Amino acid sequence: MGPAEGIDGTALRVRVPAKLNLFLAVRGRRPDGYHELVTVFQSVSLYDHLRVALLGLPGRRHHPAARRRMRVELWADPPVPQGRDNLALRAALRLGERSGIVPLEGSADRDTVRTIIDLDKRIPMTAGMAGGSADAAGALVALNRLWSCGMAGDQLRHIGAELGSDVPFCITGGTALGAGRGTDITPVLSRGPFHWLICPDPQPLPTPDVFRAWDRYARPTGVGPDEVLYALRSTDPARLAAALHNELQESAFRLRPELRVRRQALLDAGALAVVLAGSGPTLLALVADAAAAEALAYAVARWCPGAVVASSPAGGPELMVEVGTSDTGPLLRTLE
Ligand code: ATP
């Protein structure tokens, strides 16, 4: 892509954090097939990066009529899902549909206005960290600005909920209580930071398999999120360690018994607590501080080479506009 394409504010970047579930209770299966959840979400400093840009002749890409019919393309390297299999593209098309933008199919000619979504994927996939939902959230927030859709946060969250249960939280970021199928979001207070070693697993564990195992073997416990909420206000990692709770964990361990072994190995190596990330298979090791996270990463490097040191809470999607170019690349201005 040539540098001129970013000069006049027709390109934006957004980085979107992954999520942790510090508390996850399953209250049962709903008539619509989803599960009723109570969860405490927190964003964590592990990000996917998206760049969205309008391409086309300047006279066309600034023309309101031309911008109502455009080609929307996803640029992402496999194994990231391609085309409409990717939640970021699906989010773009859904936002376009609600904003009167008609997507053009087929090849582009010189008059075609194109929107590209360039996805730099860093959140592990099918890992229980809502990477796909983060990308959908990033696309909604960035394209709402790039296309001047003028949607409020609640409208974006409503569209997001149609795409995936974690998308409304990914649009919100920070720390929040999630209810319903996880889409009813209430922000809550968290002091911090809390420090983590995130241990992805090379073998994916699909979310539906874990919920099926829960249906078969588990029952609701009635445990509530209060202890986690108090711990988040206290800043005390030991208190949070004692409160972490995930009712999908036993179901995931049934499907993948080696996760239980890895969890114990992380505890033996010094973690304060280890909990499954969402539906897994990633394990989240909570430690006392940043130095302890690095020490743990070294200690488990042989059998967990992809481990990532991170802290929480992170914010929500961070939007930057490209306002010009320098010798070293585009100049960026943070929007929000
Ligand atoms: P969650 O925690 O929300 O259950 P996850 O972290 O377990 O999600 P994701 O990485 O979000 O898993 O992927 C879930 C599914 O979404 C996979 O089947 C994947 O192929 C699909 N998917 C669609 N778009 C994306 C994307 N942009 N990034 C990752 N996965 C995507």
Coordinates of C-alpha atoms and ligand atoms in Angstrom, one line a residue:
M1 CA 0.0 0.0 0.0
G2 CA 1.4 3.4 -0.9
P3 CA 2.0 6.0 1.8
A4 CA -0.3 8.6 0.2
E5 CA -3.3 6.5 1.0
G6 CA -3.1 7.5 4.7
I7 CA -2.4 11.2 4.3
D8 CA -5.9 12.6 4.5
G9 CA -7.4 10.7 7.4
T10 CA -8.7 7.9 5.2
A11 CA -6.9 5.3 7.2
L12 CA -7.3 4.4 10.9
R13 CA -5.6 1.9 13.1
V14 CA -7.1 0.2 16.1
R15 CA -5.7 -2.2 18.6
V16 CA -8.1 -4.3 20.6
P17 CA -7.3 -6.3 23.7
A18 CA -8.1 -9.9 24.4
K19 CA -10.4 -10.7 27.4
L20 CA -10.1 -12.7 30.5
N21 CA -13.0 -14.2 32.5
L22 CA -12.0 -13.8 36.1
F23 CA -15.3 -15.4 37.1
L24 CA -17.5 -17.6 34.9
A25 CA -20.6 -19.3 36.2
V26 CA -22.9 -21.3 33.9
R27 CA -26.5 -21.0 35.1
G28 CA -28.0 -23.5 32.6
R29 CA -29.0 -23.9 29.0
R30 CA -31.5 -21.4 27.5
P31 CA -34.4 -22.2 25.1
D32 CA -32.4 -20.4 22.3
G33 CA -29.5 -22.9 22.7
Y34 CA -27.1 -20.5 24.3
H35 CA -26.1 -20.9 28.0
E36 CA -27.1 -18.4 30.7
L37 CA -23.8 -17.0 32.1
V38 CA -22.7 -14.7 34.9
T39 CA -19.1 -13.6 34.2
V40 CA -16.6 -11.0 35.2
F41 CA -14.7 -9.9 32.1
Q42 CA -11.4 -8.0 32.1
S43 CA -9.4 -6.9 29.2
V44 CA -5.7 -7.8 29.1
S45 CA -2.6 -6.4 27.4
L46 CA -2.5 -8.8 24.5
Y47 CA -3.8 -7.1 21.3
D48 CA -4.9 -7.7 17.7
H49 CA -4.1 -4.8 15.4
L50 CA -6.3 -3.7 12.6
R51 CA -5.8 -1.0 10.0
V52 CA -8.8 0.1 8.0
A53 CA -8.4 2.3 4.9
L54 CA -10.5 3.7 2.1
L55 CA -8.8 3.2 -1.3
G56 CA -9.7 4.7 -4.6
L57 CA -9.3 7.9 -6.6
P58 CA -9.5 10.8 -4.1
G59 CA -12.5 12.3 -6.0
R60 CA -14.4 9.1 -5.6
R61 CA -13.5 8.0 -2.1
H62 CA -14.6 11.4 -0.7
H63 CA -17.8 11.4 -2.8
P64 CA -20.8 10.5 -0.6
A65 CA -22.7 8.6 -3.4
A66 CA -19.6 6.6 -4.4
R67 CA -19.0 5.7 -0.7
R68 CA -22.5 4.2 -0.5
R69 CA -21.4 1.4 -2.8
M70 CA -18.0 -0.1 -2.1
R71 CA -16.0 -3.2 -2.0
V72 CA -15.0 -4.4 1.5
E73 CA -12.0 -6.6 1.7
L74 CA -10.2 -8.4 4.4
W75 CA -6.4 -8.8 4.3
A76 CA -5.2 -11.4 6.7
D77 CA -2.7 -14.2 6.5
P78 CA -3.8 -17.8 7.0
P79 CA -4.5 -19.6 9.3
V80 CA -6.7 -16.6 10.1
P81 CA -10.2 -17.4 8.6
Q82 CA -10.6 -15.7 5.2
G83 CA -13.5 -13.7 3.7
R84 CA -16.9 -14.0 5.3
D85 CA -15.6 -16.7 7.7
N86 CA -13.8 -13.9 9.5
L87 CA -15.7 -12.1 12.2
A88 CA -14.0 -8.8 11.3
L89 CA -15.3 -8.9 7.7
R90 CA -18.7 -10.0 8.9
A91 CA -18.8 -7.1 11.4
A92 CA -17.9 -4.7 8.6
L93 CA -20.7 -6.0 6.3
R94 CA -23.2 -5.9 9.2
L95 CA -22.3 -2.3 10.0
G96 CA -22.5 -1.4 6.3
E97 CA -26.0 -3.0 6.0
R98 CA -27.2 -0.9 9.0
S99 CA -25.7 2.3 7.6
G100 CA -27.0 2.0 4.0
I101 CA -23.7 0.9 2.5
V102 CA -24.0 -1.7 -0.3
P103 CA -21.1 -4.1 -0.6
L104 CA -19.9 -4.6 -4.2
E105 CA -18.8 -8.2 -5.2
G106 CA -16.5 -9.1 -8.0
S107 CA -13.4 -7.4 -9.3
A108 CA -12.8 -3.6 -8.7
D109 CA -12.4 -1.1 -11.6
R110 CA -10.6 2.3 -11.2
D111 CA -13.8 4.0 -10.1
T112 CA -14.5 1.5 -7.3
V113 CA -14.1 2.7 -3.7
R114 CA -12.7 0.0 -1.6
T115 CA -12.4 -0.4 2.1
I116 CA -9.6 -2.7 3.3
I117 CA -9.3 -4.3 6.7
D118 CA -5.7 -5.3 7.3
L119 CA -5.6 -7.6 10.3
D120 CA -2.4 -8.3 12.3
K121 CA -3.4 -11.3 14.4
R122 CA -1.6 -11.7 17.7
I123 CA -4.3 -13.0 20.1
P124 CA -4.1 -16.8 20.0
M125 CA -7.0 -18.4 18.1
T126 CA -9.7 -20.7 19.5
A127 CA -8.0 -20.1 22.8
G128 CA -10.8 -18.8 25.0
M129 CA -9.5 -15.2 24.8
A130 CA -12.1 -13.8 22.4
G131 CA -9.7 -13.1 19.5
G132 CA -12.4 -13.2 16.8
S133 CA -14.7 -11.1 18.9
A134 CA -11.9 -8.5 19.5
D135 CA -11.5 -8.3 15.7
A136 CA -15.2 -7.8 15.2
A137 CA -15.2 -5.1 17.9
G138 CA -12.1 -3.4 16.3
A139 CA -13.7 -3.4 12.9
L140 CA -17.0 -1.9 14.2
V141 CA -15.3 0.9 16.2
A142 CA -12.9 1.8 13.4
L143 CA -15.3 1.6 10.5
N144 CA -18.0 3.5 12.4
R145 CA -15.4 6.4 12.4
L146 CA -14.0 5.8 8.9
W147 CA -17.4 5.6 7.3
S148 CA -18.9 8.4 9.5
C149 CA -21.8 6.1 10.5
G150 CA -22.3 8.1 13.7
M151 CA -23.4 5.0 15.8
A152 CA -23.3 5.4 19.6
G153 CA -21.6 2.7 21.7
D154 CA -24.8 1.0 22.6
Q155 CA -25.8 0.7 18.9
L156 CA -22.4 -0.9 18.1
R157 CA -22.8 -3.3 21.1
H158 CA -26.2 -4.2 19.8
I159 CA -24.7 -5.1 16.3
G160 CA -21.8 -6.8 18.1
A161 CA -24.2 -9.1 20.1
E162 CA -25.6 -10.4 16.8
L163 CA -22.0 -11.4 15.7
G164 CA -20.8 -13.1 18.9
S165 CA -21.4 -13.2 22.7
D166 CA -18.1 -11.6 23.6
V167 CA -18.2 -8.7 21.1
P168 CA -20.2 -6.2 23.3
F169 CA -17.5 -6.6 26.0
C170 CA -14.7 -6.2 23.5
I171 CA -16.2 -2.9 22.4
T172 CA -16.4 -1.8 26.0
G173 CA -13.1 -3.1 27.4
G174 CA -11.9 -2.5 31.0
T175 CA -13.7 -4.6 33.6
A176 CA -17.4 -5.6 33.4
L177 CA -20.0 -7.9 34.7
G178 CA -21.5 -9.9 31.9
A179 CA -25.0 -11.5 32.1
G180 CA -27.4 -13.2 29.8
R181 CA -25.3 -15.0 27.2
G182 CA -22.5 -12.6 28.2
T183 CA -23.8 -9.7 26.1
D184 CA -25.5 -7.7 28.9
I185 CA -22.5 -5.6 30.1
T186 CA -22.2 -3.5 33.3
P187 CA -18.8 -1.8 33.8
V188 CA -17.4 -2.5 37.3
L189 CA -14.5 -1.0 39.3
S190 CA -11.1 -2.7 39.2
R191 CA -7.9 -1.3 40.6
G192 CA -4.8 -3.0 39.4
P193 CA -2.7 -3.9 37.6
F194 CA -2.8 -7.7 38.0
H195 CA 0.0 -9.7 36.4
W196 CA -0.4 -12.8 34.3
L197 CA 1.5 -15.5 32.4
I198 CA -0.8 -16.5 29.6
C199 CA -0.1 -20.1 28.5
P200 CA -1.7 -20.9 25.1
D201 CA -2.1 -24.5 24.0
P202 CA -1.1 -25.6 20.5
Q203 CA -4.2 -27.7 20.1
P204 CA -7.4 -25.7 19.8
L205 CA -10.5 -26.6 22.0
P206 CA -13.7 -25.4 20.2
T207 CA -16.1 -23.6 22.6
P208 CA -19.2 -25.7 21.5
D209 CA -17.4 -28.9 22.6
V210 CA -16.8 -27.5 26.1
F211 CA -20.4 -26.4 26.5
R212 CA -21.6 -29.8 25.3
A213 CA -19.4 -31.4 27.9
W214 CA -20.8 -29.0 30.6
D215 CA -24.4 -30.0 29.5
R216 CA -23.5 -33.6 29.9
Y217 CA -21.5 -33.7 33.2
A218 CA -22.0 -30.4 35.1
R219 CA -24.8 -28.6 37.0
P220 CA -25.1 -24.9 38.0
T221 CA -23.4 -24.2 41.4
G222 CA -25.1 -21.0 42.4
V223 CA -21.7 -19.4 43.3
G224 CA -21.8 -15.6 42.7
P225 CA -19.1 -13.1 41.6
D226 CA -18.9 -11.1 44.8
E227 CA -15.5 -12.4 46.0
V228 CA -13.9 -11.5 42.6
L229 CA -15.5 -8.1 42.6
Y230 CA -14.2 -7.4 46.2
A231 CA -10.7 -8.6 45.2
L232 CA -10.6 -6.4 42.1
R233 CA -11.3 -3.4 44.3
S234 CA -8.6 -4.4 46.8
T235 CA -5.7 -4.6 44.3
D236 CA -4.5 -7.7 46.3
P237 CA -3.4 -10.5 43.9
A238 CA -3.6 -13.1 46.6
R239 CA -7.2 -12.2 47.2
L240 CA -8.0 -12.4 43.5
A241 CA -6.1 -15.7 43.3
A242 CA -8.4 -17.2 46.0
A243 CA -11.5 -15.9 44.2
L244 CA -10.8 -16.9 40.5
H245 CA -13.6 -19.2 39.4
N246 CA -14.5 -20.9 36.0
E247 CA -17.3 -23.4 35.8
L248 CA -16.2 -24.6 32.4
Q249 CA -12.8 -25.6 33.7
E250 CA -13.8 -29.2 34.8
S251 CA -15.6 -29.8 31.5
A252 CA -12.5 -28.7 29.5
F253 CA -10.2 -30.8 31.7
R254 CA -12.5 -33.8 31.0
L255 CA -11.9 -33.3 27.2
R256 CA -8.2 -32.5 27.6
P257 CA -6.8 -34.2 30.8
E258 CA -3.3 -32.9 30.1
L259 CA -4.5 -29.4 30.9
R260 CA -5.0 -30.4 34.5
V261 CA -1.4 -31.6 34.6
R262 CA -0.1 -28.3 33.0
R263 CA -2.2 -26.3 35.5
Q264 CA -0.5 -28.1 38.4
A265 CA 2.9 -27.6 36.8
L266 CA 2.3 -23.8 36.7
L267 CA 1.2 -23.8 40.4
D268 CA 4.4 -25.8 41.3
A269 CA 6.5 -23.3 39.4
G270 CA 5.2 -20.4 41.6
A271 CA 1.8 -19.2 40.2
L272 CA -0.6 -17.8 42.9
A273 CA -3.5 -19.4 41.0
V274 CA -4.2 -20.9 37.6
V275 CA -7.5 -20.8 35.8
L276 CA -8.8 -21.8 32.4
A277 CA -9.3 -18.9 30.0
G278 CA -13.0 -18.9 29.1
S279 CA -13.7 -22.2 27.4
G280 CA -9.9 -22.9 27.1
P281 CA -7.5 -24.4 26.3
T282 CA -5.3 -21.4 27.3
L283 CA -4.3 -21.4 31.0
L284 CA -4.0 -18.1 32.9
A285 CA -1.4 -18.0 35.7
L286 CA -1.9 -15.1 38.1
V287 CA 1.3 -13.9 39.8
A288 CA 2.3 -11.3 42.3
D289 CA 4.0 -8.8 40.0
A290 CA 5.6 -8.3 36.6
A291 CA 9.0 -9.7 37.8
A292 CA 7.2 -12.9 39.0
A293 CA 5.5 -13.2 35.6
E294 CA 8.9 -13.1 33.8
A295 CA 10.4 -15.6 36.3
L296 CA 7.5 -18.0 35.7
A297 CA 7.8 -17.6 31.9
Y298 CA 11.5 -18.7 32.2
A299 CA 10.6 -21.5 34.5
V300 CA 8.0 -23.1 32.1
A301 CA 9.7 -22.1 28.8
R302 CA 10.6 -25.7 28.0
W303 CA 7.0 -27.0 27.9
C304 CA 5.1 -23.7 27.3
P305 CA 7.3 -21.8 24.7
G306 CA 4.5 -19.5 23.6
A307 CA 3.7 -18.1 27.0
V308 CA 3.0 -14.3 27.1
V309 CA 3.6 -11.9 30.0
A310 CA 0.6 -9.6 30.3
S311 CA -1.3 -7.3 32.7
S312 CA -4.9 -6.4 33.3
P313 CA -7.1 -4.5 33.1
A314 CA -6.3 -3.0 29.6
G315 CA -8.7 -0.5 28.1
G316 CA -11.1 -1.0 25.2
P317 CA -10.3 -0.6 21.5
E318 CA -7.8 2.2 21.0
L319 CA -8.3 4.2 17.8
M320 CA -5.6 6.1 16.0
V321 CA -5.9 8.2 12.9
E322 CA -3.1 8.4 10.3
V323 CA -2.6 12.1 9.9
G324 CA 0.5 12.1 7.6
T325 CA 3.6 10.2 6.8
S326 CA 7.2 10.6 7.9
D327 CA 10.4 8.8 6.7
T328 CA 9.8 6.1 9.2
G329 CA 6.1 5.5 8.5
P330 CA 2.7 7.1 9.2
L331 CA 2.2 9.6 11.9
L332 CA -0.6 8.6 14.3
R333 CA -2.9 10.6 16.5
T334 CA -4.8 8.8 19.2
L335 CA -8.5 9.5 19.0
E336 CA -9.9 7.8 22.1
Ligands
ATP1 P1 -14.3 -17.1 22.7 O1 -13.4 -16.9 23.9 O2 -15.1 -15.9 22.3 O3 -15.1 -18.4 22.8 P2 -12.0 -18.1 21.3 O4 -10.9 -17.2 21.8 O5 -12.1 -19.4 21.9 O6 -13.4 -17.3 21.4 P3 -11.6 -17.3 18.6 O7 -10.1 -17.1 18.4 O8 -12.4 -16.0 18.8 O9 -11.8 -18.3 19.8 O10 -12.2 -18.1 17.4 C1 -13.5 -18.7 17.5 C2 -13.9 -19.1 16.1 O11 -14.1 -18.0 15.4 C3 -13.0 -20.0 15.4 O12 -13.8 -21.1 14.8 C4 -12.4 -19.2 14.3 O13 -12.2 -19.9 13.1 C5 -13.5 -18.1 14.1 N1 -13.0 -16.8 13.7 C6 -13.7 -16.0 12.8 N2 -13.0 -14.8 12.7 C7 -11.9 -14.9 13.5 C8 -10.9 -14.0 13.7 N3 -10.8 -12.7 13.2 N4 -9.9 -14.4 14.6 C9 -10.0 -15.6 15.2 N5 -11.0 -16.5 14.9 C10 -11.9 -16.1 14.1

